Coordinates of C-alpha atoms in Angstrom, one line a residue:
M1 CA -23.6 27.0 -4.1
K2 CA -21.4 27.8 -1.2
K3 CA -18.1 25.8 -0.8
I4 CA -17.9 23.8 2.4
L5 CA -15.2 21.9 4.1
V6 CA -15.5 18.2 3.2
W7 CA -12.0 16.7 3.4
D8 CA -10.1 17.0 6.6
L9 CA -6.3 17.4 6.7
P10 CA -5.6 13.7 7.7
V11 CA -7.5 12.6 4.5
R12 CA -5.7 15.1 2.3
L13 CA -2.3 14.3 3.8
T14 CA -2.6 10.5 3.5
H15 CA -4.0 10.9 -0.1
W16 CA -1.0 12.9 -1.3
L17 CA 1.6 10.9 0.7
L18 CA 0.3 7.7 -0.9
A19 CA 0.4 9.3 -4.3
V20 CA 4.0 10.3 -3.9
L21 CA 5.1 7.1 -2.2
V22 CA 3.4 4.6 -4.6
L23 CA 4.6 6.4 -7.7
G24 CA 8.0 7.0 -6.2
A25 CA 8.4 3.3 -5.3
F26 CA 7.3 2.2 -8.7
A27 CA 9.7 4.6 -10.5
L28 CA 12.6 3.6 -8.3
A29 CA 11.9 -0.1 -8.8
N30 CA 11.8 0.2 -12.6
L31 CA 14.4 2.9 -13.4
A32 CA 17.1 1.7 -11.0
S33 CA 19.2 -1.4 -11.2
D34 CA 18.3 -4.2 -8.8
E35 CA 21.8 -4.0 -7.4
S36 CA 21.8 -0.3 -6.8
V37 CA 21.3 1.5 -3.5
V38 CA 18.5 3.5 -5.2
F39 CA 16.5 0.3 -5.7
A40 CA 16.7 -0.4 -2.0
L41 CA 14.9 2.9 -1.4
H42 CA 11.8 1.6 -3.3
A43 CA 11.3 -1.0 -0.5
I44 CA 11.5 1.8 2.1
A45 CA 9.0 3.9 0.2
G46 CA 6.7 0.9 -0.1
L47 CA 6.8 0.1 3.6
I48 CA 6.1 3.8 4.5
A49 CA 3.1 3.6 2.1
L50 CA 1.9 0.5 4.0
F51 CA 2.3 2.4 7.3
V52 CA 0.3 5.3 5.9
I53 CA -2.5 2.9 4.8
A54 CA -2.6 1.7 8.4
L55 CA -3.0 5.3 9.7
R56 CA -5.7 6.0 7.1
S57 CA -7.5 2.8 8.1
V58 CA -7.6 4.0 11.7
W59 CA -8.9 7.3 10.6
G60 CA -11.5 5.5 8.4
V61 CA -13.0 4.2 11.7
V62 CA -12.7 7.2 14.0
G63 CA -12.3 10.1 11.7
T64 CA -14.7 12.9 10.5
R65 CA -17.9 12.3 8.7
W66 CA -16.7 11.9 5.1
A67 CA -13.4 10.3 6.1
R68 CA -15.1 7.2 7.6
F69 CA -15.4 4.0 5.7
R70 CA -19.1 3.8 6.4
A71 CA -19.5 6.9 4.2
W72 CA -18.1 5.1 1.2
P73 CA -20.9 4.0 -1.2
L74 CA -19.7 0.5 -2.0
R75 CA -22.9 -1.1 -3.2
P76 CA -22.4 -2.5 -6.8
S77 CA -25.8 -1.0 -7.8
A78 CA -24.6 2.4 -6.7
L79 CA -21.5 2.1 -8.8
V80 CA -23.5 1.1 -11.9
R81 CA -25.8 4.0 -11.5
Y82 CA -22.9 6.4 -11.0
L83 CA -21.1 5.2 -14.1
R84 CA -24.2 5.5 -16.2
G85 CA -24.5 9.1 -15.0
V86 CA -20.9 9.8 -15.8
F87 CA -21.3 8.8 -19.5
S88 CA -24.7 10.4 -19.9
D89 CA -26.1 14.0 -19.9
R90 CA -27.8 13.5 -16.5
A91 CA -26.1 14.2 -13.3
S92 CA -24.6 11.1 -11.6
E93 CA -25.6 10.2 -8.1
A94 CA -22.8 11.5 -5.9
G95 CA -22.8 13.5 -2.7
V96 CA -20.0 15.7 -1.5
G97 CA -18.0 12.7 -0.2
H98 CA -16.5 9.9 -2.1
N99 CA -18.5 8.8 -5.1
P100 CA -19.0 5.0 -5.8
A101 CA -16.1 4.9 -8.3
T102 CA -13.5 6.6 -6.0
S103 CA -14.7 4.4 -3.1
W104 CA -14.0 1.2 -5.0
F105 CA -10.8 2.7 -6.3
A106 CA -9.6 3.5 -2.8
L107 CA -10.6 0.1 -1.5
A108 CA -8.7 -1.6 -4.4
V109 CA -5.6 0.5 -3.9
F110 CA -5.6 -0.2 -0.1
V111 CA -5.8 -3.9 -0.7
G112 CA -3.2 -3.7 -3.5
I113 CA -0.7 -1.9 -1.3
A114 CA -1.3 -4.4 1.5
G115 CA -0.6 -7.2 -1.0
L116 CA 2.5 -5.5 -2.2
G117 CA 3.7 -5.3 1.4
V118 CA 3.2 -9.1 2.0
T119 CA 4.6 -10.2 -1.3
G120 CA 7.5 -7.8 -1.1
F121 CA 8.4 -9.2 2.4
L122 CA 8.2 -12.8 1.1
A123 CA 10.2 -12.0 -2.1
A124 CA 12.9 -10.4 0.1
R125 CA 13.1 -13.6 2.0
G126 CA 13.8 -15.5 -1.2
N127 CA 10.3 -16.6 -2.3
E128 CA 10.5 -16.4 -6.2
A129 CA 6.7 -16.9 -6.7
A130 CA 6.0 -14.0 -4.4
E131 CA 8.3 -11.8 -6.5
E132 CA 6.3 -12.5 -9.6
V133 CA 3.0 -11.7 -7.8
H134 CA 4.6 -8.6 -6.3
E135 CA 5.4 -7.3 -9.8
L136 CA 1.9 -8.1 -11.1
L137 CA 0.4 -6.3 -8.1
A138 CA 2.6 -3.2 -8.7
W139 CA 1.5 -2.9 -12.3
S140 CA -2.2 -3.4 -11.2
V141 CA -2.0 -0.6 -8.7
I142 CA -0.4 1.7 -11.3
G143 CA -3.1 0.8 -13.7
L144 CA -5.7 1.7 -11.0
V145 CA -3.9 5.0 -10.5
A146 CA -4.0 5.7 -14.2
L147 CA -7.8 5.0 -14.3
H148 CA -8.3 7.3 -11.3
V149 CA -6.4 10.1 -13.0
A150 CA -8.5 9.6 -16.2
G151 CA -11.7 9.7 -14.1
V152 CA -10.6 12.9 -12.5
L153 CA -9.9 14.5 -15.9
L154 CA -13.2 13.3 -17.2
H155 CA -15.0 14.8 -14.2
V156 CA -13.3 18.1 -14.6
A157 CA -14.2 18.2 -18.3
R158 CA -17.8 17.2 -17.9
R159 CA -18.7 18.7 -14.5
R160 CA -16.4 21.7 -14.5
E161 CA -15.2 20.9 -10.9
N162 CA -11.5 21.0 -10.1
L163 CA -11.2 17.8 -8.0
V164 CA -7.4 18.3 -7.6
A165 CA -8.0 21.7 -5.9
T166 CA -10.7 20.1 -3.8
M167 CA -8.2 17.5 -2.5
I168 CA -5.7 20.4 -1.7
T169 CA -8.1 22.8 0.0
G170 CA -10.6 20.2 1.3
R171 CA -13.5 22.3 0.0
R172 CA -16.2 21.8 -2.6
A173 CA -19.6 23.1 -3.4
G174 CA -22.4 21.7 -1.2
A175 CA -25.1 22.3 1.4
E176 CA -23.8 23.8 4.6
V177 CA -25.3 20.9 6.6
D178 CA -22.9 18.5 4.8
G179 CA -19.7 20.3 5.9
I180 CA -17.4 19.2 8.7
P181 CA -16.6 21.6 11.5
S182 CA -12.8 21.2 11.7
A183 CA -9.9 20.2 9.4
R184 CA -8.3 18.3 12.4
A185 CA -4.9 19.8 11.8
G186 CA -3.6 18.3 15.0
V187 CA -4.3 14.7 13.9
A188 CA -2.7 15.4 10.5
S189 CA 0.4 16.7 12.3
V190 CA 0.6 13.5 14.4
F191 CA 0.2 11.4 11.3
L192 CA 3.0 13.3 9.5
V193 CA 5.3 12.9 12.5
L194 CA 4.6 9.2 12.8
A195 CA 5.2 8.6 9.0
V196 CA 8.5 10.5 9.1
A197 CA 9.6 8.7 12.3
F198 CA 8.7 5.3 10.7
G199 CA 10.7 6.3 7.6
A200 CA 13.7 7.3 9.8
L201 CA 13.5 3.9 11.6
L202 CA 13.6 2.1 8.3
L203 CA 16.6 4.1 7.1
S204 CA 18.4 3.4 10.3
G205 CA 18.0 -0.3 9.6
L206 CA 19.3 -0.1 6.0
D207 CA 22.7 -1.7 5.4
V208 CA 23.9 0.0 2.2
R209 CA 26.9 -2.3 1.7
Q210 CA 24.9 -5.5 2.1
R211 CA 21.7 -4.1 0.6
R212 CA 19.7 -5.4 3.5
L213 CA 17.0 -3.9 5.6
A214 CA 16.3 -4.8 9.2
L215 CA 12.6 -4.2 10.0
P216 CA 11.9 -2.0 13.0
L217 CA 11.2 -3.7 16.3
I218 CA 11.3 -7.3 15.0
G219 CA 14.7 -7.0 13.3
T220 CA 13.9 -9.4 10.5
P221 CA 16.5 -8.9 7.7
L222 CA 15.2 -8.3 4.1
A223 CA 17.4 -8.8 1.1
L224 CA 16.9 -5.8 -1.3
G225 CA 19.0 -6.8 -4.2
E226 CA 18.5 -9.6 -6.8
S227 CA 21.7 -11.4 -5.8
E228 CA 20.9 -11.0 -2.1
R229 CA 17.4 -12.5 -2.7
E230 CA 19.0 -15.4 -4.6
D231 CA 21.3 -16.0 -1.6
A232 CA 18.4 -15.9 0.7
S233 CA 16.5 -18.4 -1.4
K234 CA 19.6 -20.7 -1.5
R235 CA 20.0 -20.5 2.3
S236 CA 16.3 -21.4 2.6
T237 CA 16.7 -24.3 0.2
S238 CA 19.9 -25.5 1.8
G239 CA 18.3 -25.2 5.2
D240 CA 15.4 -27.3 4.1
A241 CA 17.8 -29.8 2.5
G242 CA 19.8 -29.9 5.7
A243 CA 16.8 -30.5 7.8
A244 CA 15.7 -33.3 5.5
S245 CA 19.2 -34.9 5.6
A246 CA 19.3 -34.7 9.4
S247 CA 15.9 -36.3 9.5
D248 CA 17.1 -39.1 7.2
E249 CA 20.1 -39.6 9.4
T250 CA 18.0 -39.8 12.5
R251 CA 15.8 -42.4 10.9
A252 CA 18.8 -44.4 9.8
D253 CA 20.3 -44.3 13.3
D254 CA 17.0 -45.5 14.7
H255 CA 16.9 -48.3 12.2
D256 CA 20.4 -49.4 13.2
D257 CA 19.5 -49.3 16.8
D258 CA 16.5 -51.6 16.1
D259 CA 18.8 -54.0 14.2
E260 CA 21.1 -54.2 17.2
D261 CA 18.2 -54.8 19.6
D262 CA 17.1 -57.7 17.3
D263 CA 20.6 -59.2 17.5

C-alpha cells in the first residue's frame, strides 16, 4: 500500500519537543541537587512543555485532519476493541491517525503536564502539599511514557510498522484519500519560534544567585530551590500570622472603645 502524509510538521514538532522537555525536566529534577542551578532548569523545561501543550491544543482545534482532537477515537468501547486486537491475531481497529490507545495516552499526558504546571507553581510559592502532588504527577507521566514506548515496540514487533519513522517523516501506509495535502511547515516554524522565544523569556527572568524565576508578563517570583521554597512557605505563614494578629489587635481596640463608651 502506498505511503501517504498523515502527520503534519506541527504535530511532529510538538511530539518530539514534549518528549525531550518532559524527559529532560524529569532527569534534571532527579539527578541534580535541589540547590543547584541545574535543578532550576527543570522548572524552565517544564514551563516550556506547558507552553508547547498550549500550542498543540490550538492546533488540535484548527489543524489538519488527523491533528484535530475530533479525530481522536476516545470512546471506551473503541479502546477495549483495539486492545483486544493488539493481543490477538486479528488486526486491531485503527485507521491511519491516532489509535484509541495513543489517543487516551496523549490526553492523559496533556492533563498530567497541565497538572505539573499548576502544582509546580504552587510548590514554588511554598505549598508543601502541592510539592507532594507534583512529584506523584511527575512519576505518573513518566510511567505513561514508559507504557507508550512499550506499546510502540509491541506494535513494531507484531505489525512490522516503524512508528518512530512515521512520527519523523509523517508518512505511513494508507489509502490516498486519507492523506493530508500539506505538512504545514510554516505553522511548524511559527511554533518553533514561539517556543524558543518563550524559553528565552524564562531564562531572562532567572536569578541564578537567588534561584528564583520571574514569570514572563506577570512577574510572579517562583522559588526554585528547597531552601527558597521553605522561605516562601515561612513568609506565607508569617504573613497569615501577622494578618491574624492584626485582626486580633483591631478587635481588642474595638472592645476597649466600647468599654470607654459604656463608662
